[in-house]
Amino acid sequence: MKRIKTPLLLQLEITECGAASLGIILEYLGKVVPLTELRAACGVSRDGVKASNIVKAARGYGLKAKGLKVPLEDIPDLSCPFVVFWEFNHFLVVEGLDRAKDIVYLNDPAHGHRKVTFTEFDEGYTGVVLVFEPTDNFSKGGRRPSLLRAVKKRIERSGTAIPHLLAAGLLLTIPGLVLPAFTQVFLDQVLGEQRIDWLLPLVLALGGTVLFKLLAEATKFVFLRRLRMHLAISMASQFFWHLLRLPAGFYAQRYTGEIASRQGLNDGLAETLSGRIADTVLSIVMMVLYLMLLLYYNWILTLIGVVFAGISFLALRLLRTKRVDANLRLMQDFGKVSGDSIAALQSMETIKAAGQENSFFHRWSGRYTKAVNSMQDLQLSTQTLGMLPLLLNSLNTMIIYLLGGLAVMDGQMSIGTLIAFTALMASFQAPVGALVSLGAEIQELEGDLRRLDDVLDASLDVEAPSGFEQEPEEAQDRWPLTLKGAVTVDNVNFGYSPLEPPLFDGISVQVGAGNTLALVGGSGSGKTTLAHLVCGLYQPWSGRVLFDGTCRNEIPRSIMVGSLAVVSQEIFLFEGTVRENLTLWDSTLPEDTLVRACVDAEILDTVMALPGGLDGHLIEGGANLSGGQRQRLEIARALVRNPSVLVLDEATSALDAETEHLIAERLRARGCTTIIVAHRLSTIRDSDEIIVLDGGRIAERGSHDELWEKQGHYAALLQADEGVTKAA
């Protein structure tokens, strides 16, 4: 089987190997598709992607695609490239095999191009193969992400800083052009012809040139600092603001630590762009100016210098793809290490209780070792590029001295001219080396830009605020300060993958204002997902979610936020005071509102027992509180704004039955509509309606007494929960 070379497309997340493999096939055939688009086309979800979905997506792009069960011995009969299902948890591309050398060539979205032996291939091969070929409907097109476009959109709002920086840099080229001429005059006229009267003016001119250079350097530093601050603040702010407005599904597929590590890339990117933008332009201008002067002095020696410069740029070009991919792998690997570190710190009690310190350390150290190996691979090519210009410059200088010395001895060139030429050549080589170094940095930068743009190109939540500006007053005037609280889920279809059957197929639910609805069912039945649809964390494929008879998307965001509160399974308490955790830094909330919320959440006594009361200090994650106290503080935070609709997703799982009952009574006294997602059924008996979900469909609905009489799903859940029987 002849080997073919396919383009590299590295996956950015663990679940998108199938989408990346399809992208490799498409790009090999001539169609470049962004990974974000492929992710949506393949229906990548929190569980990854199925082979059948990859086939469906490929057909959507005009390919004839099918999945096959192929024995290992028949693999050589297939046409490359094709996709295989690897180790029952991964997709990768096979580029070819060589029986004589016992090699199978792979393009792995997780690691890049690599080779394995037939034995290793047999161990990972599952027998599932996806083959593709273009049809008449297939069209080539698309373009790979452009580094220039990515850089341009980041610097286009930098104002006048860049032109001023370039102007200051251009002024710095003047001393570099003048000093070699002064050197020639000093050697040939002052020393060679004994022109002593020229010495003082020459020294004064040199002093003026040095002073001019210092002023230009100071000016450049001022504008460089201004540009760096602007880029760092604008890029970091834009990135984090975009993160805050992404839908919940974006985070379901990604490592928290890996996403957090991307935020830090903005500072390094600002440093590189601000320091290198002007340097790049200046290096090119300086190269041209120095080249013109060098040609004036001696075109043969100049040609030699140009050849050596060309070799440096050629080496940079040859190593480009390898370095870009190596840097992307490096950032991914260290992002996963960061994610594991954060997970360990957040789950330390669980790890210690289970005695899993060694196991977790082995997992962490394995990933860290892989990241260090990736770093060494990148450093090897970096060192090569760093040493090459030095070696070539030394060879170039040796040749100039050899040929120039012969020219001086033949009387074709003066010593001053040779020294001036050598100084100019050194000045010419400096921007060449700077450009090669810049090229190496840009190759590393390209991987960082891909990881940042993977976030910035992700579609925003449809309910996300568009900016910091407030909504027009006329859009709010026709709305009450808070909604009444009637909630309707009208014929909603929804699933986690558009290529899979929906979890909900036409589900409808109604909750009257001030009523309580309980959602129960087994794990995976759709309870939390339905609550998330009501909260707006997910958007229906079809159908509507209405509040007081109005579609959620038509209600001003400020009204929606003030009317709906959510207490989720995951507790979020940050380091700060109790007051800050309750108000989220809203200083307009009065003290009595906070006290009432704490009373209704049965947490006031605990808060007042802290040193400082409401101004008492909480450790990150509320580590100085018990699990039940943390849950009650979360409930108090939700009640602070007196919502008309409250969604409780397993929000009382850590509470004792008595406390849970007291909180339920206080919530009913508030009169807010309450939607409860519960596994523990002891506190939902008094709900106005109980809906039993099973596989995304409504299996039963009614009051506690009605459902108990049916002795169906609800009765079975209740018996399992409380150990009761109908006779009891």
XYZ file of C-alpha atoms in Angstrom:
728
model
C 0.000 0.000 0.000
C 1.590 3.253 -1.141
C 1.882 5.926 1.509
C 0.287 9.322 0.933
C 0.894 12.440 3.041
C -2.170 14.071 4.552
C -2.318 17.523 6.189
C -2.199 17.727 9.944
C -5.253 18.893 11.876
C -4.817 18.511 15.610
C -7.845 18.126 17.836
C -8.163 20.775 20.524
C -10.393 18.692 22.787
C -10.509 15.017 23.662
C -13.974 14.510 22.146
C -13.283 15.877 18.649
C -10.901 13.274 17.206
C -13.599 12.061 14.800
C -14.331 15.566 13.522
C -10.600 16.266 13.116
C -10.101 12.990 11.213
C -12.860 13.958 8.786
C -11.233 17.380 8.426
C -7.943 15.698 7.469
C -9.683 13.664 4.764
C -11.532 16.699 3.411
C -8.408 18.856 3.305
C -6.455 16.085 1.574
C -9.170 16.064 -1.102
C -9.007 19.859 -1.425
C -11.691 21.211 0.901
C -10.585 23.092 4.027
C -13.250 23.140 6.740
C -12.736 24.810 10.153
C -12.725 22.477 13.120
C -15.542 24.453 14.744
C -17.757 23.732 11.727
C -16.735 20.071 11.661
C -17.552 19.776 15.344
C -21.105 20.932 14.668
C -21.475 18.889 11.463
C -20.434 15.678 13.220
C -22.619 16.406 16.219
C -19.747 16.233 18.692
C -21.235 16.083 22.164
C -19.938 15.607 25.686
C -19.742 11.872 24.868
C -17.708 12.310 21.678
C -18.965 11.262 18.250
C -20.172 8.047 16.643
C -18.731 6.591 13.447
C -22.174 6.791 11.845
C -22.284 10.535 12.497
C -18.904 11.017 10.807
C -20.269 9.182 7.763
C -23.394 11.370 7.723
C -21.307 14.532 7.984
C -18.994 13.381 5.172
C -21.980 12.799 2.893
C -23.130 16.314 3.683
C -19.845 17.590 2.215
C -20.327 15.656 -1.020
C -18.343 12.523 -0.210
C -19.350 8.948 -0.741
C -18.740 7.533 2.719
C -19.414 4.237 4.403
C -18.351 2.269 7.444
C -16.864 -1.185 7.002
C -15.830 -4.094 9.162
C -12.460 -5.026 7.679
C -10.202 -7.870 8.905
C -6.614 -6.852 9.549
C -5.283 -8.941 6.672
C -7.503 -7.049 4.200
C -6.270 -3.586 5.241
C -3.623 -3.454 2.438
C -6.420 -3.720 -0.145
C -7.953 -0.386 0.908
C -7.169 2.931 -0.765
C -5.537 5.501 1.488
C -6.349 7.646 3.296
C -9.082 6.142 5.465
C -10.200 6.492 9.073
C -10.018 3.714 11.655
C -11.604 3.383 15.064
C -8.670 2.969 17.440
C -8.661 1.239 20.833
C -12.449 1.652 21.032
C -12.108 5.315 22.061
C -10.356 7.225 19.284
C -10.408 7.970 15.546
C -7.306 8.475 13.396
C -6.257 8.457 9.735
C -4.182 5.734 8.059
C -1.854 7.140 5.380
C -0.308 3.878 4.210
C 1.758 0.891 5.192
C 5.070 -0.675 4.267
C 5.239 -4.428 4.849
C 8.936 -4.591 4.045
C 9.765 -2.083 6.805
C 6.983 -3.284 9.143
C 5.549 0.253 9.368
C 2.023 1.658 9.356
C 1.863 5.417 8.776
C -0.761 7.240 10.836
C -2.048 10.794 11.085
C -3.319 11.008 14.638
C -5.382 14.120 15.512
C -4.158 13.770 19.094
C -0.416 13.474 18.369
C 0.288 14.252 14.719
C 2.051 12.104 12.140
C 3.514 8.948 13.612
C 4.577 5.433 12.708
C 3.702 2.139 14.395
C 4.640 -1.469 13.739
C 2.101 -3.975 12.435
C 1.985 -5.555 15.886
C 1.197 -2.202 17.499
C -1.399 -1.469 14.825
C -3.032 -4.850 15.440
C -3.258 -4.104 19.164
C -5.091 -0.806 18.615
C -7.144 -1.708 15.523
C -10.805 -2.507 16.267
C -11.797 -3.624 12.777
C -13.956 -0.548 12.075
C -12.929 1.454 8.991
C -14.471 4.556 7.407
C -13.706 5.023 3.709
C -14.366 8.119 1.613
C -14.285 9.204 -2.003
C -15.479 12.412 -3.688
C -18.689 12.482 -5.720
C -19.875 14.960 -8.334
C -21.374 17.034 -5.513
C -18.004 17.469 -3.821
C -16.489 20.914 -4.234
C -13.013 22.040 -3.313
C -12.494 25.286 -1.468
C -11.934 26.939 1.860
C -8.689 28.241 3.252
C -6.570 27.453 6.252
C -6.530 29.903 9.161
C -4.382 32.880 8.243
C -1.796 34.113 10.703
C -1.876 37.573 9.146
C -5.661 37.849 9.504
C -5.488 36.687 13.111
C -2.809 39.261 13.924
C -4.527 42.041 11.982
C -7.810 41.781 13.870
C -5.912 42.091 17.150
C -3.916 45.195 16.268
C -6.342 47.097 14.048
C -7.691 49.084 17.028
C -4.315 50.060 18.434
C -4.697 53.657 17.204
C -1.612 55.715 16.444
C 0.759 53.658 18.592
C 1.985 51.508 15.701
C 2.682 54.394 13.240
C 4.551 56.270 15.984
C 6.450 53.124 16.878
C 7.438 52.610 13.250
C 8.536 56.232 12.923
C 10.746 55.938 15.998
C 12.182 52.714 14.666
C 12.963 54.240 11.282
C 14.882 57.005 13.026
C 17.002 54.289 14.627
C 18.157 53.123 11.198
C 19.985 56.410 10.624
C 22.801 55.729 13.136
C 23.249 52.264 11.668
C 23.798 53.770 8.227
C 25.975 56.677 9.360
C 28.386 54.940 11.745
C 30.051 52.690 9.112
C 30.655 55.783 6.950
C 32.241 57.558 9.925
C 34.440 54.517 10.465
C 35.613 54.606 6.856
C 36.389 58.328 7.067
C 38.294 57.837 10.314
C 40.449 55.032 8.911
C 41.045 56.343 5.390
C 41.166 60.120 5.915
C 41.992 60.827 9.565
C 44.480 57.988 10.040
C 45.448 57.137 6.465
C 45.880 60.719 5.162
C 46.704 62.314 8.553
C 43.718 64.722 8.329
C 43.898 65.779 11.989
C 41.575 68.734 11.353
C 38.794 66.225 10.631
C 39.111 64.502 14.025
C 37.136 66.942 16.217
C 34.185 67.343 13.791
C 34.111 63.554 13.400
C 34.042 62.980 17.168
C 31.290 65.596 17.576
C 29.312 63.947 14.793
C 29.719 60.558 16.495
C 28.557 62.052 19.796
C 25.538 63.634 18.126
C 24.702 60.328 16.457
C 24.840 58.482 19.792
C 22.631 61.126 21.450
C 20.180 60.930 18.559
C 20.066 57.142 18.944
C 19.340 57.409 22.677
C 16.441 59.807 22.056
C 15.015 57.561 19.350
C 15.308 54.518 21.651
C 13.498 56.374 24.446
C 10.709 57.418 22.078
C 10.378 53.876 20.792
C 10.177 52.520 24.352
C 7.332 54.902 25.262
C 5.193 53.907 22.275
C 6.121 50.233 22.678
C 4.945 50.252 26.293
C 1.704 51.974 25.307
C 1.014 49.433 22.568
C 1.832 46.476 24.818
C -0.568 47.649 27.535
C -3.327 48.279 25.008
C -2.965 44.851 23.404
C -2.727 42.984 26.714
C -5.814 44.643 28.185
C -7.941 44.511 25.032
C -7.126 40.897 24.111
C -7.494 39.502 27.634
C -10.760 41.409 28.161
C -12.204 40.347 24.823
C -11.288 36.704 25.445
C -12.727 36.533 28.959
C -15.878 38.451 27.998
C -16.376 35.971 25.151
C -15.879 33.062 27.568
C -18.583 34.412 29.856
C -21.081 34.576 26.986
C -20.536 31.081 25.572
C -23.314 28.500 25.994
C -23.105 25.847 28.697
C -22.567 23.137 26.067
C -19.190 24.648 25.193
C -17.821 23.815 28.634
C -19.302 20.324 28.723
C -16.660 19.125 26.222
C -13.565 20.867 27.589
C -11.069 20.703 30.440
C -11.521 23.627 32.809
C -7.779 23.935 33.374
C -7.039 23.805 29.661
C -9.467 26.651 28.978
C -8.007 28.627 31.893
C -4.508 28.169 30.477
C -5.638 29.761 27.211
C -6.522 32.964 29.044
C -2.872 33.326 30.024
C -1.763 33.115 26.389
C -3.044 36.645 25.773
C -0.261 38.247 27.817
C 2.488 36.446 25.927
C 0.765 37.212 22.655
C 0.584 40.931 23.481
C 4.263 40.907 24.411
C 5.243 39.272 21.133
C 3.016 41.369 18.897
C 3.904 44.701 20.457
C 7.604 44.035 20.440
C 7.772 42.417 17.047
C 5.357 44.298 14.802
C 7.576 47.331 14.466
C 10.745 45.232 14.533
C 9.518 43.188 11.576
C 8.845 46.202 9.382
C 12.047 47.878 10.502
C 14.103 44.769 9.870
C 12.806 44.585 6.314
C 13.450 48.304 5.700
C 16.905 48.090 7.236
C 17.764 45.020 5.171
C 16.865 46.875 1.977
C 18.841 49.997 2.946
C 21.882 48.038 4.048
C 21.677 45.904 0.926
C 21.726 48.992 -1.300
C 24.819 50.341 0.468
C 26.520 46.947 0.367
C 25.924 46.688 -3.380
C 27.450 50.135 -3.760
C 30.602 48.972 -1.969
C 31.049 45.498 -3.544
C 28.365 43.481 -5.297
C 30.275 40.169 -5.216
C 30.734 40.154 -1.438
C 27.147 41.339 -1.058
C 25.866 38.419 -3.129
C 27.650 36.000 -0.798
C 25.903 37.563 2.206
C 22.522 37.336 0.465
C 23.067 33.616 -0.244
C 23.765 32.887 3.429
C 20.689 34.898 4.454
C 18.607 32.878 2.004
C 19.806 29.630 3.589
C 18.574 30.839 7.002
C 15.116 31.665 5.629
C 14.960 28.336 3.775
C 15.669 26.432 6.994
C 12.924 28.413 8.724
C 10.488 27.516 5.975
C 11.358 23.813 6.041
C 10.790 23.600 9.795
C 7.587 25.679 9.794
C 4.881 22.992 9.801
C 6.739 20.813 12.272
C 7.214 23.682 14.719
C 3.630 24.977 14.511
C 2.234 21.518 15.199
C 4.803 20.829 17.922
C 3.859 24.038 19.732
C 0.145 23.247 19.481
C 0.759 19.783 20.963
C 2.875 21.344 23.698
C 0.148 23.805 24.681
C -2.487 21.048 24.648
C -0.360 18.769 26.812
C 0.398 21.454 29.387
C -3.274 22.496 29.336
C -4.254 18.939 30.305
C -1.624 18.927 33.053
C -3.115 22.177 34.346
C -6.599 20.647 34.197
C -5.485 17.595 36.188
C -3.792 19.820 38.768
C -6.949 21.893 39.262
C -9.087 18.741 39.446
C -6.782 17.303 42.122
C -6.945 20.439 44.252
C -10.733 20.611 43.933
C -11.170 16.908 44.774
C -8.449 16.491 47.395
C -10.822 15.174 50.063
C -12.184 12.535 47.693
C -8.704 11.486 46.557
C -7.464 11.128 50.134
C -10.592 9.349 51.333
C -10.245 6.803 48.527
C -6.496 6.457 49.028
C -5.899 7.332 45.380
C -2.907 9.649 45.833
C -0.567 7.246 44.023
C -2.975 6.568 41.163
C -3.674 10.235 40.587
C 0.012 11.095 40.803
C 0.845 8.444 38.185
C -1.828 9.893 35.895
C -0.546 13.437 36.442
C 3.135 12.533 36.091
C 2.439 10.590 32.897
C 0.816 13.617 31.311
C 3.512 15.926 32.628
C 6.234 13.692 31.192
C 4.480 13.740 27.841
C 4.280 17.544 27.996
C 7.991 17.820 28.828
C 8.836 15.525 25.903
C 6.785 17.770 23.625
C 8.670 20.775 24.976
C 12.020 19.124 24.253
C 10.958 18.347 20.682
C 10.107 22.006 20.157
C 13.277 23.230 21.839
C 15.414 21.077 19.534
C 14.159 22.859 16.428
C 14.329 26.202 18.258
C 17.985 25.649 19.096
C 18.668 24.623 15.510
C 17.160 27.838 14.190
C 18.984 29.854 16.829
C 22.397 28.386 16.033
C 22.070 28.385 12.244
C 22.299 32.189 11.711
C 25.333 32.365 14.023
C 27.091 29.637 12.070
C 26.231 31.159 8.701
C 27.244 34.647 9.853
C 30.624 33.336 10.980
C 31.194 31.619 7.640
C 30.075 34.744 5.805
C 32.491 36.934 7.813
C 35.367 34.536 7.129
C 34.724 34.673 3.382
C 34.427 38.489 3.433
C 37.746 38.810 5.261
C 39.374 36.368 2.865
C 38.137 37.941 -0.370
C 38.196 41.482 1.029
C 41.743 41.046 2.273
C 42.844 39.910 -1.172
C 41.098 42.942 -2.678
C 42.906 45.279 -0.239
C 46.265 43.708 -1.079
C 45.509 44.122 -4.810
C 44.645 47.778 -4.249
C 41.018 47.294 -5.302
C 39.695 48.290 -1.870
C 40.951 50.402 1.016
C 41.177 49.122 4.578
C 38.549 51.663 5.632
C 36.198 50.450 2.926
C 36.690 46.810 4.019
C 36.017 47.654 7.676
C 32.981 49.761 6.712
C 31.714 46.936 4.479
C 32.202 44.420 7.289
C 30.303 46.683 9.698
C 27.477 47.120 7.181
C 27.341 43.370 6.569
C 27.068 42.813 10.331
C 24.257 45.376 10.372
C 22.627 43.533 7.454
C 22.958 40.173 9.225
C 21.370 41.533 12.418
C 17.889 42.084 10.888
C 18.254 38.782 9.015
C 18.839 37.030 12.336
C 15.997 39.023 13.882
C 13.618 37.951 11.119
C 14.630 34.291 11.484
C 14.140 34.559 15.246
C 10.820 36.288 14.657
C 9.795 33.539 12.260
C 10.541 30.961 14.946
C 8.450 32.906 17.466
C 5.605 33.301 14.992
C 5.591 29.557 14.340
C 5.124 29.011 18.059
C 2.648 31.889 18.144
C 0.498 30.294 15.456
C -0.411 27.403 17.739
C -1.375 29.845 20.498
C -3.552 31.817 18.080
C -5.366 28.640 17.019
C -6.202 27.820 20.622
C -7.423 31.348 21.309
C -9.447 31.561 18.109
C -11.026 28.180 18.866
C -12.748 29.997 21.733
C -13.310 33.321 19.973
C -14.860 31.615 16.922
C -17.307 29.616 19.042
C -20.920 30.749 18.686
C -22.284 32.795 21.564
C -25.249 31.869 23.691
C -28.323 33.382 22.040
C -29.246 34.977 25.376
C -25.770 36.334 26.051
C -25.486 40.105 26.491
C -24.037 41.776 23.404
C -21.986 44.306 25.342
C -21.684 46.332 28.489
C -24.319 48.820 27.401
C -27.693 48.817 29.109
C -30.855 47.801 27.336
C -32.971 50.673 25.965
C -35.418 51.989 28.534
C -38.339 51.710 26.128
C -37.661 47.970 25.868
C -38.124 47.651 29.642
C -40.954 50.120 30.261
C -43.662 47.711 29.094
C -42.441 44.998 31.481
C -42.976 44.693 35.242
C -39.855 44.649 37.413
C -40.291 40.893 37.823
C -42.413 38.302 36.065
C -45.453 36.709 37.691
C -43.875 33.270 37.413
C -45.971 31.139 35.047
C -43.683 28.762 33.113
C -44.596 26.801 29.979
C -42.479 24.333 28.030
C -44.340 24.076 24.738
C -43.710 21.107 22.405
C -39.926 21.234 22.846
C -37.459 19.056 20.944
C -33.897 18.891 22.246
C -30.836 16.640 22.279
C -27.100 16.875 22.777
C -26.217 15.843 19.226
C -28.126 16.997 16.133
C -27.296 13.704 14.396
C -28.816 11.591 17.162
C -32.482 11.146 18.094
C -33.530 13.962 20.443
C -33.722 13.401 24.173
C -36.997 15.336 24.283
C -39.440 14.869 21.416
C -42.318 17.307 21.755
C -42.326 17.540 25.551
C -44.771 20.017 27.122
C -44.944 21.160 30.748
C -46.932 23.919 32.463
C -46.377 25.432 35.903
C -48.775 28.046 37.244
C -47.474 31.174 38.957
C -46.603 30.374 42.572
C -46.952 26.617 42.098
C -44.367 23.920 42.738
C -43.345 21.361 40.108
C -41.154 18.377 40.942
C -39.166 16.539 38.266
C -38.194 12.994 39.214
C -36.828 9.957 37.448
C -33.789 7.759 37.188
C -30.316 8.915 36.207
C -30.218 10.086 32.597
C -33.978 10.516 32.391
C -33.668 14.212 31.469
C -34.589 15.954 34.735
C -31.610 18.307 34.855
C -31.690 18.864 31.091
C -35.313 20.008 31.272
C -34.425 22.363 34.122
C -31.525 23.730 32.055
C -33.903 24.417 29.166
C -36.122 26.435 31.493
C -33.079 28.329 32.786
C -31.865 29.090 29.259
C -28.595 27.161 29.619
C -29.612 25.137 26.566
C -31.727 26.232 23.610
C -34.530 24.033 22.201
C -34.129 22.637 18.693
C -37.795 23.443 18.212
C -40.690 24.494 20.381
C -40.742 27.295 22.933
C -40.072 28.052 26.579
C -42.484 30.754 27.775
C -42.729 32.873 30.904
C -46.106 34.491 31.590
C -47.100 33.503 28.057
C -44.133 35.249 26.377
C -41.266 33.438 24.677
C -38.159 33.600 26.820
C -36.022 35.111 24.030
C -38.425 38.065 23.732
C -38.136 39.069 27.389
C -35.452 41.690 28.191
C -32.437 40.086 29.770
C -32.552 42.375 32.825
C -36.152 41.299 33.545
C -35.283 37.635 33.037
C -32.252 37.761 35.307
C -34.233 39.529 38.029
C -37.087 37.021 37.845
C -35.308 33.661 37.596
C -32.848 32.144 40.062
C -31.090 28.788 39.877
C -29.406 26.658 42.512
C -27.463 23.892 40.783
C -25.847 20.685 41.970
C -22.396 22.292 41.878
C -21.738 24.798 44.644
C -19.891 27.987 43.728
C -18.509 29.975 46.643
C -15.461 32.194 46.170
C -12.970 33.583 48.639
C -14.400 36.732 50.181
C -17.038 37.811 52.661
C -20.444 36.215 53.094
C -21.964 39.505 51.924
C -19.954 39.433 48.678
C -20.978 35.828 48.042
C -24.635 36.675 48.580
C -24.758 39.920 46.590
C -22.129 39.158 43.938
C -20.733 42.655 44.556
C -24.090 44.438 44.152
C -23.834 47.118 46.850
C -27.414 48.325 46.247
C -28.992 45.328 48.004
C -30.170 46.379 51.499
C -29.173 44.548 54.676
C -32.696 43.405 55.527
C -32.964 41.666 52.142
C -29.836 39.648 52.905
C -31.091 38.781 56.375
C -34.472 37.630 55.057
C -32.803 35.442 52.423
C -30.599 33.863 55.089
C -33.609 33.264 57.352
C -35.564 31.543 54.582
C -32.528 29.415 53.702
C -32.065 28.435 57.379
C -28.477 29.753 57.341
C -28.733 32.988 59.374
C -27.561 31.437 62.662
C -24.528 29.943 60.948
C -23.658 33.246 59.269
C -23.989 35.262 62.463
C -21.795 32.752 64.298
C -18.921 33.595 61.957
C -16.486 36.321 63.079
C -17.939 39.411 61.421
C -21.348 37.923 60.586
C -22.308 38.926 57.065
C -18.828 40.372 56.686
C -17.229 37.140 57.869
C -14.619 35.595 55.612
C -15.192 32.494 53.486
C -12.359 30.332 52.199
C -12.381 29.463 48.492
C -15.154 26.977 47.795
C -16.627 27.617 51.241
C -14.161 25.151 52.739
C -14.795 26.531 56.252
C -18.467 25.495 55.996
C -20.083 22.067 55.960
C -21.683 20.664 52.812
C -25.178 21.441 54.062
C -24.190 24.966 55.068
C -22.727 25.613 51.624
C -25.957 24.456 49.991
C -28.053 26.700 52.223
C -25.809 29.679 51.450
C -26.325 28.984 47.731
C -30.086 28.976 48.288
C -29.831 32.265 50.200
C -27.921 33.807 47.296
C -30.732 32.773 44.932
C -33.373 34.288 47.252
C -31.581 37.632 47.684
C -33.197 39.068 44.552
C -36.650 37.732 45.496
C -37.130 35.757 42.242
C -40.548 34.859 40.925
C -39.217 31.560 39.504
C -36.759 29.369 41.425
C -35.118 26.243 39.974
C -33.580 23.844 42.507
C -31.425 21.150 40.894
C -30.575 18.687 43.685
C -30.066 21.818 45.780
C -30.968 20.197 49.133
C -29.261 16.824 48.756
C -26.867 17.520 51.671
C -29.587 18.699 54.079
C -31.363 16.711 56.754
C -35.078 16.092 56.284
C -36.161 18.620 58.933
C -34.106 21.495 57.490
C -35.211 20.582 53.983
C -38.861 20.700 55.089
C -38.416 24.104 56.784
C -36.845 25.611 53.657
C -39.641 24.193 51.486
C -42.243 25.818 53.755
C -40.497 29.208 53.570
C -40.272 29.004 49.776
C -44.003 28.343 49.574
C -44.601 31.333 51.861
C -42.643 33.524 49.433
C -45.095 32.584 46.677
C -42.467 32.016 43.985
C -42.835 29.368 41.317
C -40.521 26.493 42.221
C -39.196 23.764 39.942
C -37.463 21.024 41.913
C -35.181 18.382 40.412
C -34.945 15.635 43.001
C -33.600 12.143 43.537
C -34.722 12.131 47.165
C -38.500 12.125 47.054
C -39.330 12.735 50.708
C -39.796 16.503 50.323
C -41.783 16.673 47.083
C -45.018 15.150 48.363
C -46.624 18.584 48.688
C -45.714 19.675 45.138
C -48.653 20.830 43.041
C -47.515 18.488 40.285
C -44.946 15.721 40.042
C -43.629 14.704 36.628
C -41.855 11.372 36.258
C -39.393 11.336 33.358
C -38.098 8.173 31.726
C -35.665 8.434 28.821
C -36.755 11.978 28.003
C -40.486 11.248 27.912
C -43.132 11.953 30.522
C -43.974 8.567 32.011
C -46.395 9.884 34.630
C -47.654 13.183 35.969
C -49.959 14.211 38.789
C -49.993 14.826 42.527
C -48.332 12.536 45.058
C -51.584 10.825 45.995
C -52.638 10.331 42.369
C -49.320 8.822 41.371
C -49.130 6.606 44.446
C -52.530 5.169 43.645
C -51.367 4.241 40.136
C -48.517 2.133 41.553
C -46.432 2.891 38.475
C -43.058 4.524 37.940
C -43.445 7.029 40.762
C -44.473 4.401 43.283
C -41.474 2.277 42.314
C -39.130 5.236 42.757
C -40.697 6.093 46.105
C -40.422 2.523 47.341
C -36.778 2.405 46.321
C -36.165 5.765 47.997
C -37.950 5.194 51.281
C -38.247 1.418 51.474
C -42.035 1.620 51.793
C -44.747 -0.642 50.404
C -48.240 0.061 49.346
C -49.579 -1.714 52.400
C -47.680 0.661 54.629
